[in-house]
Structures are given as C-alpha cells and as structure tokens.
Coordinates of C-alpha atoms and ligand atoms in Angstrom, one line a residue:
M24 CA -78.6 92.1 134.0
T25 CA -75.3 91.2 134.7
K26 CA -72.7 90.4 132.0
S27 CA -70.5 87.1 132.3
L28 CA -66.8 87.2 131.5
S29 CA -65.8 84.9 128.5
L30 CA -62.5 83.0 129.0
T31 CA -61.1 84.4 125.8
D32 CA -61.9 87.8 127.6
A33 CA -60.0 87.1 131.1
K34 CA -57.3 85.5 129.6
D35 CA -56.6 89.2 127.6
Y36 CA -57.0 90.5 130.8
T37 CA -54.3 87.9 132.6
I38 CA -51.3 89.1 134.3
S39 CA -49.0 88.5 137.1
T40 CA -47.2 91.4 138.2
V41 CA -44.2 91.0 140.8
E42 CA -46.2 93.1 143.3
Q43 CA -49.0 90.4 143.2
H44 CA -46.0 87.0 143.1
I45 CA -44.8 88.9 146.1
L46 CA -47.8 89.1 148.1
A47 CA -48.7 85.2 146.8
Q48 CA -45.5 84.3 148.0
Q49 CA -45.6 85.9 151.5
Q50 CA -49.2 84.3 151.7
K51 CA -48.3 80.7 151.2
H52 CA -44.6 80.5 153.0
S53 CA -45.3 83.3 155.8
P54 CA -49.4 83.6 156.7
D55 CA -49.0 85.8 159.1
A56 CA -47.2 88.2 157.2
T57 CA -48.5 92.0 157.6
G58 CA -47.7 93.0 154.2
S59 CA -44.7 95.3 155.3
F60 CA -42.4 93.3 152.9
S61 CA -44.2 93.8 150.2
W62 CA -44.0 97.4 150.7
L63 CA -40.5 97.6 150.9
L64 CA -40.1 95.6 147.9
S65 CA -42.6 97.6 145.8
G66 CA -40.0 100.9 146.9
I67 CA -37.1 99.0 145.3
T68 CA -39.5 98.2 142.1
L69 CA -40.6 101.7 142.2
A70 CA -36.9 103.4 142.0
T71 CA -35.7 101.1 139.7
K72 CA -38.4 102.2 137.4
M73 CA -37.4 105.4 138.2
T74 CA -33.9 104.7 137.0
E75 CA -35.0 103.0 134.0
A76 CA -36.7 105.8 132.3
R77 CA -33.6 107.6 132.7
V78 CA -31.6 104.9 131.4
R79 CA -33.9 104.6 128.3
R80 CA -33.6 108.2 127.5
A81 CA -29.3 108.0 128.3
G82 CA -28.4 109.6 124.7
L83 CA -31.2 112.3 124.5
L84 CA -31.0 114.0 127.9
D85 CA -27.8 115.5 129.8
I86 CA -27.0 112.4 131.9
C87 CA -24.1 110.6 130.0
G88 CA -20.6 111.2 131.6
A89 CA -18.9 111.9 134.8
A90 CA -20.9 113.8 137.3
G91 CA -17.5 115.1 138.1
N92 CA -16.9 113.5 141.8
R93 CA -15.7 110.1 143.2
N94 CA -17.3 107.8 145.4
V95 CA -15.7 106.3 148.5
Q96 CA -14.0 103.3 146.5
G97 CA -12.0 106.2 144.7
E98 CA -14.2 105.6 141.2
E99 CA -15.8 108.2 139.1
Q100 CA -19.4 109.1 139.9
Q101 CA -21.3 108.9 136.7
K102 CA -24.5 111.4 136.4
L103 CA -27.0 108.6 136.2
D104 CA -24.9 106.6 139.2
V105 CA -25.9 109.7 141.2
Y106 CA -29.2 109.6 139.8
A107 CA -30.1 106.1 140.9
D108 CA -28.6 106.2 144.2
G109 CA -30.9 109.0 144.6
A110 CA -34.1 107.3 143.3
M111 CA -33.4 104.3 145.5
V112 CA -32.7 106.7 148.7
H113 CA -35.6 108.4 148.2
C114 CA -37.9 105.4 147.2
L115 CA -36.6 103.7 150.7
G116 CA -36.6 106.4 152.4
V117 CA -40.7 107.0 152.2
R118 CA -41.0 103.5 153.3
E119 CA -41.2 103.8 157.2
N120 CA -40.3 100.3 157.6
V121 CA -36.8 100.7 156.1
A122 CA -34.4 101.3 159.5
L123 CA -31.1 101.2 157.7
I124 CA -29.5 101.8 153.7
A125 CA -26.1 101.0 152.5
S126 CA -25.2 101.7 149.4
E127 CA -21.9 101.9 146.9
E128 CA -22.4 105.4 146.4
N129 CA -22.3 106.5 150.2
E130 CA -19.6 106.0 152.4
E131 CA -21.4 105.3 155.3
A132 CA -24.7 103.6 156.0
I133 CA -27.9 105.9 156.3
L134 CA -30.1 106.0 159.2
F135 CA -33.3 106.8 158.8
D136 CA -34.2 108.7 161.8
G137 CA -37.7 110.3 162.8
R138 CA -39.7 107.6 162.7
S139 CA -42.7 106.7 165.5
G140 CA -41.0 102.9 165.9
P141 CA -37.8 101.3 164.4
G142 CA -38.2 100.1 161.1
K143 CA -37.5 96.6 160.7
Y144 CA -35.5 96.0 157.3
V145 CA -31.9 96.6 156.2
V146 CA -31.3 97.4 152.4
L147 CA -28.1 97.3 150.9
F148 CA -28.0 98.2 147.1
D149 CA -25.6 98.9 144.1
P150 CA -28.2 101.5 142.4
L151 CA -26.2 101.2 138.9
D152 CA -23.9 98.5 138.5
G153 CA -21.6 98.5 135.5
S154 CA -22.0 102.0 134.9
S155 CA -19.1 102.7 133.2
N156 CA -21.1 101.0 130.6
I157 CA -23.8 103.5 130.4
D158 CA -22.0 105.9 127.4
V159 CA -21.3 103.0 124.7
N160 CA -25.4 101.9 125.3
V161 CA -24.1 98.1 127.0
S162 CA -26.2 96.8 129.9
V163 CA -26.5 98.4 133.4
G164 CA -28.3 97.4 136.3
T165 CA -29.5 97.6 140.2
I166 CA -28.4 95.2 143.0
F167 CA -29.9 94.8 145.9
S168 CA -29.9 92.6 149.6
I169 CA -32.4 92.8 152.2
L170 CA -31.4 91.9 155.5
A171 CA -33.8 92.1 159.2
M172 CA -32.3 95.0 161.1
P173 CA -31.1 93.6 164.8
L174 CA -33.4 95.5 166.6
E175 CA -31.9 94.7 170.2
A176 CA -30.3 98.3 170.2
Y177 CA -32.1 100.7 168.4
P178 CA -31.0 103.5 167.5
P179 CA -27.5 101.6 166.5
A180 CA -24.8 103.4 168.3
D181 CA -23.1 102.5 165.2
P182 CA -25.4 102.1 162.0
N183 CA -22.6 100.8 160.0
V184 CA -22.3 97.6 162.4
A185 CA -26.0 96.6 161.8
V186 CA -25.4 96.4 157.9
L187 CA -22.3 93.9 158.4
Q188 CA -24.3 90.6 158.5
P189 CA -23.1 87.2 156.3
G190 CA -24.9 86.8 153.5
V191 CA -26.8 83.8 154.7
K192 CA -28.9 86.4 156.6
Q193 CA -30.0 88.0 153.6
L194 CA -34.4 87.5 153.7
A195 CA -34.1 88.5 149.8
A196 CA -32.4 89.5 147.3
G197 CA -32.5 90.7 143.6
Y198 CA -31.6 93.1 140.8
V199 CA -32.5 94.6 137.7
V200 CA -30.8 94.7 134.4
Y201 CA -31.6 97.4 132.3
G202 CA -30.9 95.3 129.0
S203 CA -32.4 94.6 125.6
S204 CA -35.4 94.7 127.6
T205 CA -35.7 95.3 131.4
I206 CA -36.0 92.4 133.6
L207 CA -36.2 92.3 137.6
V208 CA -35.2 88.8 139.3
Y209 CA -35.6 88.2 142.9
T210 CA -35.6 85.3 145.8
T211 CA -37.3 85.4 149.1
G212 CA -35.5 81.9 149.9
H213 CA -38.3 80.3 147.6
G214 CA -36.9 80.1 144.2
V215 CA -35.6 82.3 141.6
H216 CA -38.4 84.4 139.7
G217 CA -37.9 86.7 137.1
F218 CA -40.5 89.7 135.8
T219 CA -39.8 91.8 132.6
L220 CA -41.0 95.4 132.3
D221 CA -44.0 95.8 130.2
P222 CA -43.5 99.3 129.3
T223 CA -47.1 99.8 127.6
V224 CA -48.5 98.8 131.0
G225 CA -45.7 100.4 133.3
A226 CA -45.3 96.8 135.1
Y227 CA -42.7 94.5 135.6
V228 CA -44.8 91.2 134.4
L229 CA -44.3 87.3 135.3
S230 CA -41.8 86.2 132.0
H231 CA -39.6 83.4 134.1
E232 CA -41.0 81.5 136.8
N233 CA -38.8 79.3 139.1
I234 CA -35.5 80.0 137.2
R235 CA -32.9 77.3 137.4
M236 CA -29.0 77.4 136.2
P237 CA -28.2 74.9 134.2
E238 CA -26.2 72.1 135.9
Q239 CA -23.2 72.6 133.0
G240 CA -23.1 75.7 130.8
K241 CA -20.8 76.0 127.7
I242 CA -19.3 79.8 128.8
Y243 CA -16.8 81.0 130.8
S244 CA -16.6 84.7 131.9
S245 CA -13.6 86.7 133.1
N246 CA -11.2 89.9 132.3
D247 CA -9.0 88.2 130.5
A248 CA -6.6 91.0 130.3
Y249 CA -5.9 90.6 133.9
W250 CA -4.5 86.9 133.3
D251 CA -0.4 87.4 133.8
S252 CA -1.8 88.4 137.2
F253 CA -4.3 85.7 138.3
P254 CA -3.1 83.2 140.7
E255 CA -1.7 79.9 138.9
E256 CA -4.6 77.6 140.4
Y257 CA -6.9 80.1 138.6
R258 CA -4.9 80.4 135.1
N259 CA -5.2 76.3 135.4
Y260 CA -8.5 76.4 135.7
L261 CA -9.4 78.5 133.0
E262 CA -6.6 76.7 130.5
Y263 CA -8.4 73.5 131.3
L264 CA -12.2 74.7 130.3
R265 CA -9.8 76.8 127.4
S266 CA -8.3 73.1 126.1
G267 CA -11.4 71.3 125.9
R268 CA -10.2 68.6 128.4
A269 CA -13.8 69.5 130.5
G270 CA -15.4 67.9 127.6
R271 CA -16.6 70.2 125.6
Q272 CA -16.1 73.4 123.9
Y273 CA -16.3 76.6 126.1
A274 CA -16.5 80.1 124.9
L275 CA -15.8 83.0 126.4
R276 CA -18.2 86.0 127.1
Y277 CA -17.4 89.6 129.2
I278 CA -19.4 92.1 129.0
G279 CA -18.5 94.1 132.2
S280 CA -21.3 94.6 134.4
L281 CA -21.4 91.9 136.6
V282 CA -25.0 92.2 136.8
A283 CA -25.4 91.3 133.1
D284 CA -22.6 88.8 133.2
F285 CA -24.2 87.2 136.3
H286 CA -27.8 86.9 133.8
R287 CA -26.5 85.5 131.5
T288 CA -24.6 82.8 133.7
L289 CA -28.1 82.3 135.3
L290 CA -30.0 81.2 132.2
K291 CA -27.4 80.1 130.3
G292 CA -24.8 78.3 132.8
G293 CA -21.5 78.1 132.7
V294 CA -18.9 80.4 135.4
F295 CA -18.5 84.0 135.8
L296 CA -15.2 84.8 137.2
Y297 CA -13.7 87.7 139.3
P298 CA -10.3 86.2 140.9
P299 CA -7.7 88.5 142.9
T300 CA -4.9 90.1 140.7
A301 CA -2.5 92.5 141.0
S302 CA -4.7 95.9 141.5
N303 CA -7.0 94.5 143.2
P304 CA -5.6 91.5 145.6
Q305 CA -9.0 91.2 147.4
G306 CA -11.0 90.9 144.4
K307 CA -12.9 94.0 143.1
L308 CA -16.5 93.4 143.4
R309 CA -18.1 94.4 146.6
L310 CA -19.3 91.0 149.0
L311 CA -22.3 92.8 150.5
Y312 CA -24.2 94.6 147.7
E313 CA -22.5 92.7 144.8
A314 CA -21.6 89.2 145.4
N315 CA -24.2 88.3 148.5
P316 CA -27.3 89.2 146.1
V317 CA -26.2 87.3 143.2
A318 CA -24.5 84.5 145.4
F319 CA -28.1 83.9 147.5
I320 CA -29.8 83.7 143.3
A321 CA -27.2 81.6 142.5
E322 CA -28.1 79.0 145.5
Q323 CA -31.4 79.3 145.3
A324 CA -31.3 77.9 141.3
G325 CA -29.1 75.5 141.9
G326 CA -25.8 76.9 141.5
M327 CA -23.1 78.2 143.9
A328 CA -21.0 80.5 144.7
T329 CA -17.4 80.9 146.3
N330 CA -14.5 83.5 147.1
G331 CA -11.8 80.6 146.2
S332 CA -12.0 79.3 149.8
E333 CA -15.2 79.9 151.6
R334 CA -19.1 79.7 150.7
I335 CA -19.6 83.6 149.7
M336 CA -22.6 83.7 151.7
E337 CA -20.8 82.3 155.1
I338 CA -18.2 85.1 154.9
V339 CA -19.0 87.7 157.6
P340 CA -18.0 91.1 156.3
R341 CA -15.7 93.5 158.5
S342 CA -16.9 96.8 156.2
I343 CA -19.3 97.8 154.2
H344 CA -18.1 98.2 151.2
Q345 CA -15.6 95.1 152.0
R346 CA -14.4 93.3 148.4
T347 CA -14.5 90.0 147.8
P348 CA -12.9 87.3 144.7
L349 CA -16.2 86.2 142.9
M350 CA -16.8 82.9 141.7
I351 CA -20.2 82.2 140.6
G352 CA -22.0 79.2 138.2
S353 CA -23.2 76.0 137.6
K354 CA -22.6 73.4 139.5
A355 CA -20.5 70.9 137.2
E356 CA -18.0 74.0 136.7
M357 CA -17.7 75.3 140.7
N358 CA -17.2 71.8 141.4
E359 CA -14.5 71.4 139.1
F360 CA -13.2 74.9 140.0
Q361 CA -12.6 73.7 143.7
Q362 CA -10.9 70.8 142.7
F363 CA -8.0 73.2 141.2
T364 CA -8.2 75.1 144.6
R365 CA -8.0 72.6 146.6
Q366 CA -4.9 71.1 145.0
V367 CA -3.1 74.4 146.0
A368 CA -4.6 74.3 149.9
R369 CA -3.5 70.6 150.0
A370 CA 0.2 71.5 148.5
Ligands
AHM419 P1 -19.4 99.3 139.7 O1 -20.1 98.6 140.2 O2 -18.6 100.4 139.7 O3 -20.0 99.5 138.2 O4 -18.0 98.3 139.0 C1 -18.3 96.9 139.0 C2 -18.2 96.5 137.8 C3 -18.8 95.0 137.8 O5 -19.8 95.5 137.4 C4 -18.2 94.5 136.7 O6 -17.9 92.9 136.6 C5 -16.6 95.0 136.9 O7 -16.8 96.1 137.4 C6 -16.0 94.8 135.8 O8 -14.7 95.5 136.3 P2 -13.0 94.9 134.9 O9 -13.3 96.2 134.2 O10 -12.4 95.1 135.9 O11 -13.4 93.7 134.5
MG420 MG1 -21.3 97.4 140.7

C-alpha cells in the first residue's frame, strides 16, 4: 500500500538551498549548461562553511591574532586569513573546471596544472575581508568574483594576465558575511539572491530572493577619521548629507569590514564611500576581488558603483592587487554624489 504525503507534511520538508537555486537558475537562463558552473559554486560554498565553523569557534581555538607574516599588500596576516585562504584554494583546487585563482593573500595568480584539459573558470577572492576585526567579534566575510578563462592560449604564458579582466566580464559574484547569522549573497547577472546558513542542517537556505537596493537610504558609511585628507568634492558631498540639505537626516554607520558595510547598504540603501586618502591616494580597496564583485551585486540590485570618475565595472585592471576608490550605493545618493564630482570635472 502506498502512503501519500499530506500538504502539511510536504511543507515541513520544503527547503530551497543555494545549490538548488543555482541549478534552477542555470536551467532557466542557460538550458544547455552542463552543471559545471554549479559544481564550481559548490566549492565556494563548502570553503565558506569550513571558514564559518572556525569563525564561530574563534575564542575557543588558537586561531585569533596574527599569523606572524605579512601578505603582498604589506598587511599583517591573521591566522584566520591563512585558514580561509587555504580552504578556498583547496576546495577550488579539487574542481577540475577551475583554471586559475587569485587571492588577496597570494602575490601571484595560481594556475592549477596537471589537468586533463583546460579549466573554464577564473576565481578571484578575498578569503577573509575585514579580518582585523576578528579578535573583537565584529563581522567579517568572504568575497568572490568568477570570470571565464580566456582559452586562446592555454596554459597562459603569464597567469596574472588572464585575471586582468574588467568587472563587466564577471559571470558571477558573491560574498558571505559571518555576522549575527551567516548569509551568502550571489548574482549570476539575473538578480541578487540571499541565503542564510541553517546551522542545524548545514545548508545555505533561501531567505532573501531577488534583493532590490532601496532607491534612497538614510545612512552614509565612510571612515570619518580620514576627513581631512578626503578630496574637497567628497567633503562637500558628505557635508551635504550631514547638513540635511539632501532633504533627510542621515545617520553614519561604519563597521570597517567592506562586506558587512556593503551588506547593510544593499538591504537598507544609502551610500558607502572609501575615497582616495593621503595614505591611500589610489583608494584602499582592491578592484578585482573587493570592488568588482560588490559593484556587480549593487548594479544587479538597482544600485551603482563608481571610483569617482568611472563605473567600477568598466575599469580595465593593470595588476591583480590594484586598488581603487569605491563609492557604492543607492541610485539617489550616487546620482547626487556624481553631481559633486562633475562640478570639479567642469571647473
Ligand atoms: P582587508 O581585506 O585586509 O580586511 O582590508 C579591507 C578592509 C575593508 O573590509 C574595509 O572596508 C576597510 O579595509 C577598512 O579600512 P579602514 O580601516 O582604513 O577604514
Ligand atoms: Mg578585504
């Protein structure tokens, strides 16, 4: 005798995971897809779950504090930076469709060799963004960007060159915030979707489908301590937001982890700014694995991202760890910001 499942029973088992979502998106938008892309993304989700398990036990394991070395940017590496990078390198290394990776923690791009054929994808990532915050229990995250491997000349004579593609070429981008809960947000160019990690089942479960950034917000986010060294037009714009002349009272929120500051901007609207400063005249954030992925997500959600004069995703990169100023947020704030920078360009 067969037993039929009642609707109530079925509801108890309904769960939409990020893997299911990616597969469904692939079937909808690329019906000829082989599943290879989903396999790659599952490597990233696995690596982030490994990192999240460590982050959650940070005070219990000997993983807080500095690892005792500096990365290519001259920044002190935290022990968790090293672990998170290793998790990504391992999980992507065992996926034969990944040709090349580049990370904040490695000076050069890494070409996975010994494959039967060329891999199709290039993955760029910041394994643990905001890691200087880890010892004080503030949100950190992982950011990633996926490009197609240019296959004309495989293996490439210089792997670094193959990663130098503008953001408009991204096939997918995403991030994970290890915050009060762990959330993964991604886009493949068909909207922005968010998944919360359910620790009881160990899966990222759909929680925010088709995220839209509010057209205007009430929050601006920048490191006020650098005020004196911001270019004049940036100070004028920030004064404008502070003064109420924008027609609303803005609040300031600055976490100091791009991934968390951006996530708030995505959900609440407003603007995040990391302008050129005296100590970082080219900006601080990295174009390929910080600015480009969040810019792709912002645009897909209805927002905008610029370096002050150019759309972030159109910048042609010259080096893998290139820095850029980053202004990103809701349409209304970004349009107003551009009026301030255009005045300077016209002068
Ligand atoms: P990291 O990738 O080494 O952690 O550094 C980047 C971080 C960003 O997450 C954040 O937006 C920025 O540095 C904060 O910089 P500052 O302390 O200068 O405000
Ligand atoms: Mg970072």
